[in-house]
Amino acid sequence: MSSETVATVDLRAEFAASGVAEVLDELDRALIGLAPVKKRVREMAALLLVERARKSMGLTQAAPTLHMSFTGNPGTGKTTVALKMANLLHKLGYVRKGHLVTVTRDDLVGQYVGHTAPKTKEVLKRAMGGVLFIDEAYYLYRPENERDYGQEAIEILLQVMENQREDLVVILAGYADRMDTFFSSNPGFRSRIAHHIDFPDFSDDELFQIAGFMLEEQNYKLSAAGADALRDYVTQRRAQPHFANARSIRNAIDRARLRQANRLFEAAAGPLDAAALSTLDSEDFRASRVFSGGLASDKKRADP
Amino acid sequence: MMSNHGARITQGQFSYLPDLTDVQIKAQIAYALDQGWAVSVEYTDDPHPRNTYWELYGNPMFDLKDPAGILTEINACRKTFPNHYIRVMAFDATKGWESPRMSYIVNRPKDEPGFVVERIERDGRSQGYTIRSYATMKPEGKRYP
C-alpha cells in the first residue's frame, strides 16, 4: 500500500470542499423542470465523490468510464446540462480543465479520403482536458453509404474513448429513437458509455416558467393579457411541427420583442416610460402565425 | 582530447539538462498553453545550429487547452521518427512578439556523432571557419541509422 492512502474519509467535508454543491444548486436554480435529469446528475455526483474517496484509500486504481449519452427532443436543455456537467467533473477532478467543446458531424468528418482522421484528431486534441459534446451523434453513422467517412471518425473516437479515458469525457446527444438505432448498429459505443440520461419534454407550465425566466433576464415584463397570450401560444405551438421546447419559446420571445418595438415605433406619439418599453402585450404574441395555424408551407404539407 | 563527450547538441531550452521526462514536458506545455501560445511539434535530421526551420509534424495546433493532446502528437512523431531530433515550439502571436517563445528538444537520435570544424583558406592566407555535423555527410533520411 502506498504512503498516500488515508484511513478514513469524511464524505460531507469532501463534498463541501469540492464545490460540487454550488454546481448542483445552480443546476436546480437555473433549470426549470427536468426532475429526472437533476436526480441522475446528483446520483452521478455522489458516485464520483465516493469513487474519488475510494481512490484516495487505494481501493480502486482504474479511471472510471465517464462517457455519457444525453437523449431527448430539441430544446430540452442537453447542451446546458453538458456545460454544467463539465463544470462538475472539473470540480471533482475528473477532467483537468473543464471546458466544453461542442461539435457536430461536420466538425469530425472530412470531405475526401484522408481528410477525416486529421480533422477528428484535431477536435479530440482541442477537447482534451475537458468534455467533448457531440450533438446529433447518429449522423456520424450512415449505413446507406458504405464508403461514408463517418465510420473512420467513429473508429478514432472509440479508440480515444477507450485509451485516453483520463484525458477527456465524451457526451453523445440526440433524439432518443435515433440514438437507439445508432447504438444498436455501433455496439462499440454502447459498451463504452456508462451513463444514459433521458431528457423529458417540458410541460406547458414549465415552458411558461422558462419564458418568465428568459424575460426577467432581459428586463421585460408581461401584461396580464400578454401572459394569457403566451400561455395560449405555448399550447398551440406544441401541436405544430418543428416544436423545439425551450428554444421555440426563446424564438417566440425574440419575435414578440420585435413586434413590440414596431408597435411602439408606429403608435407612440409622446414620450414613453420604462414600463412601456419593457412590457410585452397580448397583441405582440397574438400576431404570431402560430395563432393562424402555423407556417404556410407546413399547412400545405398537412392538407394538400 | 574530446571536449564534449556525449556530443549532445545543445539547442533551445533545457539542452544542458538530462532529457525531460513526459511529465516535465507536459508541465512545460501546460505553461505555454496558459500563456496562450500555439504549440507545435517539429523534427529534423540536420542538427546544424543555423538550421532554424525544422519540418512541422502534422497540422499546427491552435485553441488547445490541455497538454495531453500535444503529448499524443509528440508520441506519434517519436513513433514515426524514432531516430530524429524532435522539438516542441511555442509560438506567441501577440503583436510585437510574433515569434517563438519556447523551444526545446524532446527526442534525440541514439547516437549523436557531433561536429567537425572545417577550415577554409581564403585570400591573403586568412582563415575561415565553419562547422559541419558528421551525420550530414550522409544523405537525408540515412543520417541516423
PDB file of C-alpha atoms in Angstrom, chain A residues 96-97 99 118-119 121-122 124-126 128-130 164 167, chain B residues 26 34 59 61-70 72-73:
ATOM      1  CA  ARG A  96      -8.314  18.814 -15.806  1.00  0.00           C
ATOM      2  CA  LYS A  97      -9.707  21.972 -17.451  1.00  0.00           C
ATOM      3  CA  HIS A  99     -14.158  23.266 -20.885  1.00  0.00           C
ATOM      4  CA  PRO A 118      -6.663  14.781 -39.049  1.00  0.00           C
ATOM      5  CA  LYS A 119      -9.977  16.602 -38.598  1.00  0.00           C
ATOM      6  CA  LYS A 121      -7.890  14.191 -34.174  1.00  0.00           C
ATOM      7  CA  GLU A 122      -7.763  17.978 -34.123  1.00  0.00           C
ATOM      8  CA  LEU A 124     -10.126  15.486 -29.947  1.00  0.00           C
ATOM      9  CA  LYS A 125      -6.938  17.369 -29.116  1.00  0.00           C
ATOM     10  CA  ARG A 126      -8.923  20.548 -28.556  1.00  0.00           C
ATOM     11  CA  MET A 128      -8.615  17.064 -24.142  1.00  0.00           C
ATOM     12  CA  GLY A 129      -8.745  18.064 -20.506  1.00  0.00           C
ATOM     13  CA  GLY A 130     -12.442  18.800 -20.942  1.00  0.00           C
ATOM     14  CA  GLN A 164      -7.419   8.134 -23.037  1.00  0.00           C
ATOM     15  CA  ASP A 167      -7.865  12.876 -20.781  1.00  0.00           C
TER      16      ASP A 167
ATOM     17  CA  LYS B  26       3.652  18.167 -20.132  1.00  0.00           C
ATOM     18  CA  ASP B  34      -1.632  29.038 -20.175  1.00  0.00           C
ATOM     19  CA  ASN B  59      -1.001  20.376 -38.549  1.00  0.00           C
ATOM     20  CA  MET B  61      -2.379  23.109 -33.148  1.00  0.00           C
ATOM     21  CA  PHE B  62      -4.462  26.083 -32.076  1.00  0.00           C
ATOM     22  CA  ASP B  63      -7.095  26.513 -29.356  1.00  0.00           C
ATOM     23  CA  LEU B  64      -5.828  23.641 -27.235  1.00  0.00           C
ATOM     24  CA  LYS B  65      -6.490  23.766 -23.502  1.00  0.00           C
ATOM     25  CA  ASP B  66      -4.680  20.724 -22.213  1.00  0.00           C
ATOM     26  CA  PRO B  67      -1.160  19.341 -22.862  1.00  0.00           C
ATOM     27  CA  ALA B  68      -2.435  15.757 -23.322  1.00  0.00           C
ATOM     28  CA  GLY B  69      -3.296  16.456 -26.968  1.00  0.00           C
ATOM     29  CA  ILE B  70       0.201  17.706 -27.739  1.00  0.00           C
ATOM     30  CA  THR B  72      -0.179  12.457 -28.114  1.00  0.00           C
ATOM     31  CA  GLU B  73       1.240  14.237 -31.135  1.00  0.00           C
TER      32      GLU B  73
END
